[in-house]
GROMACS .gro file of C-alpha atoms in nm:
model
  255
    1UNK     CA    1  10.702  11.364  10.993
    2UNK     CA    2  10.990  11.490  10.797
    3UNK     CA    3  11.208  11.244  10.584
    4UNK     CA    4  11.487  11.280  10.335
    5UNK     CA    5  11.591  11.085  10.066
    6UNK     CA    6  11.937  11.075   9.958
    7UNK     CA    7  11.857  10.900   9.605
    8UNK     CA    8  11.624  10.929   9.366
    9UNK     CA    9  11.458  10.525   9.393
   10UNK     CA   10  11.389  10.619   9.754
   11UNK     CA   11  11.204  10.971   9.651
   12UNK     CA   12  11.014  10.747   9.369
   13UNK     CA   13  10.899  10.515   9.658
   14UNK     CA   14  10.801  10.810   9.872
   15UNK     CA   15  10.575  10.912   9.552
   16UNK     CA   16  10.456  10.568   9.493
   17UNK     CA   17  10.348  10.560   9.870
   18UNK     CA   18  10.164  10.925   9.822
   19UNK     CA   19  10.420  11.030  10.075
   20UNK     CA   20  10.599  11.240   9.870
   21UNK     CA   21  10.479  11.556  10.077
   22UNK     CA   22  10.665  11.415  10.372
   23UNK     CA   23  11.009  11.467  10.205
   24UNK     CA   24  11.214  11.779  10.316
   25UNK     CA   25  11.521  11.702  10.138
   26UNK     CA   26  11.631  11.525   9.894
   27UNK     CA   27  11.975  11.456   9.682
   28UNK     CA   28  12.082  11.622   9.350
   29UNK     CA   29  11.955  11.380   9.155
   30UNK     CA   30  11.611  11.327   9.234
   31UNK     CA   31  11.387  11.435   8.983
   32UNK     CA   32  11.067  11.310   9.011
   33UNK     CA   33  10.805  11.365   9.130
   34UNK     CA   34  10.827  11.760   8.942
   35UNK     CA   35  10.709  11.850   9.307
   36UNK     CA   36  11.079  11.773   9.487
   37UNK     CA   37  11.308  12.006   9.234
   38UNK     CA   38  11.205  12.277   9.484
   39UNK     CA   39  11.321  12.090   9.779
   40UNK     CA   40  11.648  12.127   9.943
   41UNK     CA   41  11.918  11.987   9.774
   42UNK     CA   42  12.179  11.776   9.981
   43UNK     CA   43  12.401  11.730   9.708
   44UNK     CA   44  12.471  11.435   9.460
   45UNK     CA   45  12.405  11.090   9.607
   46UNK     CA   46  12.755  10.931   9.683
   47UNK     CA   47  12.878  11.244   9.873
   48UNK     CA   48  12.575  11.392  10.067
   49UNK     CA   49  12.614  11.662  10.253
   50UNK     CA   50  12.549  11.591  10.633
   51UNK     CA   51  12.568  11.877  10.786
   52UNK     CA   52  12.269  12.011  10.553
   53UNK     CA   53  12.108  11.693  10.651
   54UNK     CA   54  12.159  11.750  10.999
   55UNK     CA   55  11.996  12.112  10.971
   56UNK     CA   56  11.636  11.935  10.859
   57UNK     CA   57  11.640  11.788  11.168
   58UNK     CA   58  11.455  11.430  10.984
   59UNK     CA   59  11.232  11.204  11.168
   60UNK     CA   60  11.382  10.968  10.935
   61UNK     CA   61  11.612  10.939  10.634
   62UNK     CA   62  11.622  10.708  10.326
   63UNK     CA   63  11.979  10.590  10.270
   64UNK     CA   64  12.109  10.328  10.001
   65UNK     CA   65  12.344  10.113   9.957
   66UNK     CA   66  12.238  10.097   9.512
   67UNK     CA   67  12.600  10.218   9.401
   68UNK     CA   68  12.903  10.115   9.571
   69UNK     CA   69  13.050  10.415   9.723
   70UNK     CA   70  12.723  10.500   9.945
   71UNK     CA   71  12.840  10.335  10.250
   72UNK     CA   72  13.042  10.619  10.349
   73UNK     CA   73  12.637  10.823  10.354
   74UNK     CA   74  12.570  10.614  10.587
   75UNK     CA   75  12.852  10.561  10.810
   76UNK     CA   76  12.798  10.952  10.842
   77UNK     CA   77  12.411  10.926  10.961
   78UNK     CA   78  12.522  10.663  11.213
   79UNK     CA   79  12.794  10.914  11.362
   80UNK     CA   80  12.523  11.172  11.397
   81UNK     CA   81  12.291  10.959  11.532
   82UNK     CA   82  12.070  11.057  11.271
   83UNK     CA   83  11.744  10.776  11.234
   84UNK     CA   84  11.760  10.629  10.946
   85UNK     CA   85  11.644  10.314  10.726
   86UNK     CA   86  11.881  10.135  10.456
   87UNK     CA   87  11.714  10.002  10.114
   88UNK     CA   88  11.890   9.849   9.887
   89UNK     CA   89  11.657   9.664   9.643
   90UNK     CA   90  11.817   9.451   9.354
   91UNK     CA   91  11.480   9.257   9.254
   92UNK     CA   92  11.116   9.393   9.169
   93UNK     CA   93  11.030   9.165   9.498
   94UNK     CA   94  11.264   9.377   9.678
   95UNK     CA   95  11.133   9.690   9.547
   96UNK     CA   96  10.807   9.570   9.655
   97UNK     CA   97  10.922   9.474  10.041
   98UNK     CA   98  11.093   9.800  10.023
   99UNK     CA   99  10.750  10.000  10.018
  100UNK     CA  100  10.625   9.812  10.295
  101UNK     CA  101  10.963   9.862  10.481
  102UNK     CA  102  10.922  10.222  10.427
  103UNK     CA  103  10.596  10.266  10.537
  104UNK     CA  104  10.664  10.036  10.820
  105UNK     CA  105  10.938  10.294  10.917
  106UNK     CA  106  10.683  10.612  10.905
  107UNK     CA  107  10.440  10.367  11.122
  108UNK     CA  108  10.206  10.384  10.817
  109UNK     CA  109  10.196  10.028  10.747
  110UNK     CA  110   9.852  10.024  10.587
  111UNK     CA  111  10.016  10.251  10.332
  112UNK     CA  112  10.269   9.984  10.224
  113UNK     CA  113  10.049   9.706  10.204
  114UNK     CA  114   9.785   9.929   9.934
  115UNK     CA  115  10.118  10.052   9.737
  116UNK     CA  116  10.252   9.664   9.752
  117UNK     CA  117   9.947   9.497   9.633
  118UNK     CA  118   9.886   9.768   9.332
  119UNK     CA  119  10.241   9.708   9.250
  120UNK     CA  120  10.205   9.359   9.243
  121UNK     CA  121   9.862   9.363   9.032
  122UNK     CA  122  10.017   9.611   8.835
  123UNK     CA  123  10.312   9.342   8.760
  124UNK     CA  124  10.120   9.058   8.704
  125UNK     CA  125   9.920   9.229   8.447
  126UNK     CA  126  10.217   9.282   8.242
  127UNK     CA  127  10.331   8.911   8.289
  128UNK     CA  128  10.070   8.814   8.193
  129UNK     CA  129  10.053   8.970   7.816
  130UNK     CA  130  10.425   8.873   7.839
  131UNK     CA  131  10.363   8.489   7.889
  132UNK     CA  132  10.119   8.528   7.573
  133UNK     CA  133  10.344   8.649   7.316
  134UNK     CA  134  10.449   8.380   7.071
  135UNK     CA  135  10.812   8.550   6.972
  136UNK     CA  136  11.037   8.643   7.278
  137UNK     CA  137  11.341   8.848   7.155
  138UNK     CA  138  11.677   8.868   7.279
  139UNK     CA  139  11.746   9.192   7.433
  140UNK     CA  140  12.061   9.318   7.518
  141UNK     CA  141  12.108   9.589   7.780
  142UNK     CA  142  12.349   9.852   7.740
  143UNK     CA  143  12.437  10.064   8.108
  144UNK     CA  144  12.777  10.193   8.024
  145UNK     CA  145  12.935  10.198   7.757
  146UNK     CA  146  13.332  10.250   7.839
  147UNK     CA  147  13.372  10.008   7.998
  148UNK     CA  148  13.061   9.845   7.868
  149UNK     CA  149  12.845   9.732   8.111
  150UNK     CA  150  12.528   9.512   8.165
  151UNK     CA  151  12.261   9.363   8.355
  152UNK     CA  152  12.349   8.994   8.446
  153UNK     CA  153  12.088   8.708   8.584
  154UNK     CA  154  12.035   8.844   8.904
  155UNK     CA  155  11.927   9.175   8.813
  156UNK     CA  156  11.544   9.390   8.769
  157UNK     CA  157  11.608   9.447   8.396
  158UNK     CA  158  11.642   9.005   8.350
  159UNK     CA  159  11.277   9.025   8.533
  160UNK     CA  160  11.188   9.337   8.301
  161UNK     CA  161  11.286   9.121   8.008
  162UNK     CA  162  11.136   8.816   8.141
  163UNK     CA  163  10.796   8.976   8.213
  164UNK     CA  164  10.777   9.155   7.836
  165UNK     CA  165  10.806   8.855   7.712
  166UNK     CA  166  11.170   8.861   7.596
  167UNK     CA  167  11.507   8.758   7.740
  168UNK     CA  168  11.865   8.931   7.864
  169UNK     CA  169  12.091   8.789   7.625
  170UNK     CA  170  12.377   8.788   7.960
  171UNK     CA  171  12.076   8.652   8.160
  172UNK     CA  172  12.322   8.317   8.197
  173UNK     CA  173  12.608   8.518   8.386
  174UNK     CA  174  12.519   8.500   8.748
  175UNK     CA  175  12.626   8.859   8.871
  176UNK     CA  176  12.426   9.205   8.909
  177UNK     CA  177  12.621   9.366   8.632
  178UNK     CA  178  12.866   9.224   8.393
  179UNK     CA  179  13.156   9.395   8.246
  180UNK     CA  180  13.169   9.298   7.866
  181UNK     CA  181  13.276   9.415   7.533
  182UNK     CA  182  13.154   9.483   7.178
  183UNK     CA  183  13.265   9.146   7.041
  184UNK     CA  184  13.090   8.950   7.291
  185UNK     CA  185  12.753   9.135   7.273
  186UNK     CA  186  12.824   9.114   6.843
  187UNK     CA  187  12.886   8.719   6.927
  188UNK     CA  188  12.529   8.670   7.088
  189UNK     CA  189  12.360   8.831   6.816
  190UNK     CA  190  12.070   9.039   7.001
  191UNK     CA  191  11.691   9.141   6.839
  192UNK     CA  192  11.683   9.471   7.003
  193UNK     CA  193  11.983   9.709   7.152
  194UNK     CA  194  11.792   9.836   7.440
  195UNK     CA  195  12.059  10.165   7.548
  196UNK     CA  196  11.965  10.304   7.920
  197UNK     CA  197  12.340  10.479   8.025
  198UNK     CA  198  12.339  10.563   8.410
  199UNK     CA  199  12.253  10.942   8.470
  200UNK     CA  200  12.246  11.000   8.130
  201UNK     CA  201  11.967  11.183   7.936
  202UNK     CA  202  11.837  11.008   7.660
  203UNK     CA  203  11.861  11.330   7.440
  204UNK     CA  204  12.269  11.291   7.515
  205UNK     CA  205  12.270  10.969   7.339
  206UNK     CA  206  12.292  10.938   6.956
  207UNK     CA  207  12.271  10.630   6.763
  208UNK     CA  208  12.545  10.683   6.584
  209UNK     CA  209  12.750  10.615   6.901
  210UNK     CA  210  12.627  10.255   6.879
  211UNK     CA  211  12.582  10.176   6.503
  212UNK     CA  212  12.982  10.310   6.452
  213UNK     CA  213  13.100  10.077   6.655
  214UNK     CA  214  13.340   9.801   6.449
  215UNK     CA  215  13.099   9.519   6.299
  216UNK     CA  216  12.814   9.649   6.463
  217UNK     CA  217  12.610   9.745   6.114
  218UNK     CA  218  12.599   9.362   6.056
  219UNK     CA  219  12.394   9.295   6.357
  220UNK     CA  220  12.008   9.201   6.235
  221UNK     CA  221  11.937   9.507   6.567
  222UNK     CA  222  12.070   9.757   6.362
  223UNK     CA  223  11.963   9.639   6.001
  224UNK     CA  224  11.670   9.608   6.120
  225UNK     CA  225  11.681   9.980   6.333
  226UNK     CA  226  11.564   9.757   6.642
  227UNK     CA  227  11.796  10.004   6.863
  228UNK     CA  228  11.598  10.171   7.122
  229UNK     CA  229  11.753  10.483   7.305
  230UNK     CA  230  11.558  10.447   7.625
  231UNK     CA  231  11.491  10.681   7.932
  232UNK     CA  232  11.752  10.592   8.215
  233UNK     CA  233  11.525  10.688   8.496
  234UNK     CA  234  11.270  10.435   8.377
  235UNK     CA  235  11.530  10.112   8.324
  236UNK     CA  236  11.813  10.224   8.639
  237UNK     CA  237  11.652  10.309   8.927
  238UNK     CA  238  11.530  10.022   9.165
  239UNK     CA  239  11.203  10.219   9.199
  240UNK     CA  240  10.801  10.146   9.140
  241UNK     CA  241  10.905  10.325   8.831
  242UNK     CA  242  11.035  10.006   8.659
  243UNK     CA  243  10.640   9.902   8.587
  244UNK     CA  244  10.638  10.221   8.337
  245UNK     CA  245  10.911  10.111   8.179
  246UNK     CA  246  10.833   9.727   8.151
  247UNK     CA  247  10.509   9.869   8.020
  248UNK     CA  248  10.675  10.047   7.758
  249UNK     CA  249  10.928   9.772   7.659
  250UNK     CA  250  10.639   9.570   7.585
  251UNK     CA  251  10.475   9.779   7.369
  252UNK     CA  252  10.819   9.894   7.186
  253UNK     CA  253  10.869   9.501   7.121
  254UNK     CA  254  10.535   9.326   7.044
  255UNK     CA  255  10.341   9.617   6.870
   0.00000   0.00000   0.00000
């Protein structure tokens, strides 16, 4: 079968599945596994290029509805007639359904239920050392920073939190992602500044960007130099990927 992906969560689920050979195509931001940088390129997730699509020829093509703006990717396949499957995960139980929804769709099914159940033992087993802990910080979670932006209640970086044994300071604000500002993350007083920007390397981002900020230096976080620049790819994409970076959290905070 041939399959594209047209973001990079639905290339890391391909990967997680061991499917990742199957992929013909894939957009300009997916980066991992090294393997896909060779593939075709379809161009940058919220604007795909069909008609390259459409040249592949795909038995079937991961779209997403992640960012607002994809719609229009997908409005597109259905014109063409172009078979296709819509993810859109916003939980690590979603994420989890979503590789046995894949695999489903490539009428592998036995291959989703072996990638589920690893990625559910895999989860546990960090919940686990999480529920042990004895101190559970307050993290807060920076996305964006003009505007700033970050992860409310219902969102996979709460359950990140949650399972490190820690807590998302915004965790009471029931949206997805919550539009804030400086004073109001100051006002809650976080442990650790955990910074993930969307699409942004973390090479690009310097401390100094957050510690300058007005009344910042009085926060115990950066006293303390509890200010973690962390890698984007690990904390922003709904992908099996999120277990390396819960794994890493934990370690970063209870060490």
């Amino acid at each position: 079968m041939k399959v594209v992906s047209l973001c990079p969560s639905n290339t890391e689920i391909m990967e997680f599945l061991g499917l990742s050979h199957l992929l013909v195509g894939v957009d300009d931001f997916s980066d991992w596994p090294e393997a896909v940088k060779s593939l075709p390129k379809l161009g940058p997730d919220l604007s795909i290029d069909l008609d390259l699509v459409e040249e592949l020829k795909p038995d079937l093509v991961l779209a997403s509805l992640s960012v607002p703006g994809m719609e229009k990717n997908i409005e597109g396949l259905k014109e063409r007639n172009i078979p296709h499957i819509i993810l859109n995960p916003q939980s690590l139980q979603d994420i989890e359904k979503d590789l046995l929804v894949t695999a489903e769709a490539l009428n592998m099914p036995e291959r989703g239920q072996s990638a589920a159940e690893k990625f559910r033992n895999r989860l546990e087993n960090i919940r686990q050392k999480g529920e042990a802990v004895k101190w559970k910080p307050k993290l807060y979670w920076e996305w964006w920073p003009k505007p700033v932006f970050t992860p409310g209640r219902i969102n996979w970086l709460t359950e990140i939190s949650e399972a490190a044994g820690a807590e998302n300071i915004f965790n009471d604000v029931e949206l997805a992602s919550v539009q804030t500002d400086w004073d109001d993350v100051k006002s809650r007083n976080p442990d650790y500044l955990c910074i993930a920007w969307v699409g942004v390397r973390k090479q690009k981002v310097k401390k100094e960007l957050i510690t300058n900020r007005p009344g910042w230096k009085e926060l115990d976080a950066v006293k303390e130099d509890r200010l973690f620049i962390l890698e984007e790819e690990l904390y922003c994409r709904p992908s099996p990927r999120l277990l390396d970076g819960l794994e890493k959290l934990h370690h970063l905070i209870h060490k």
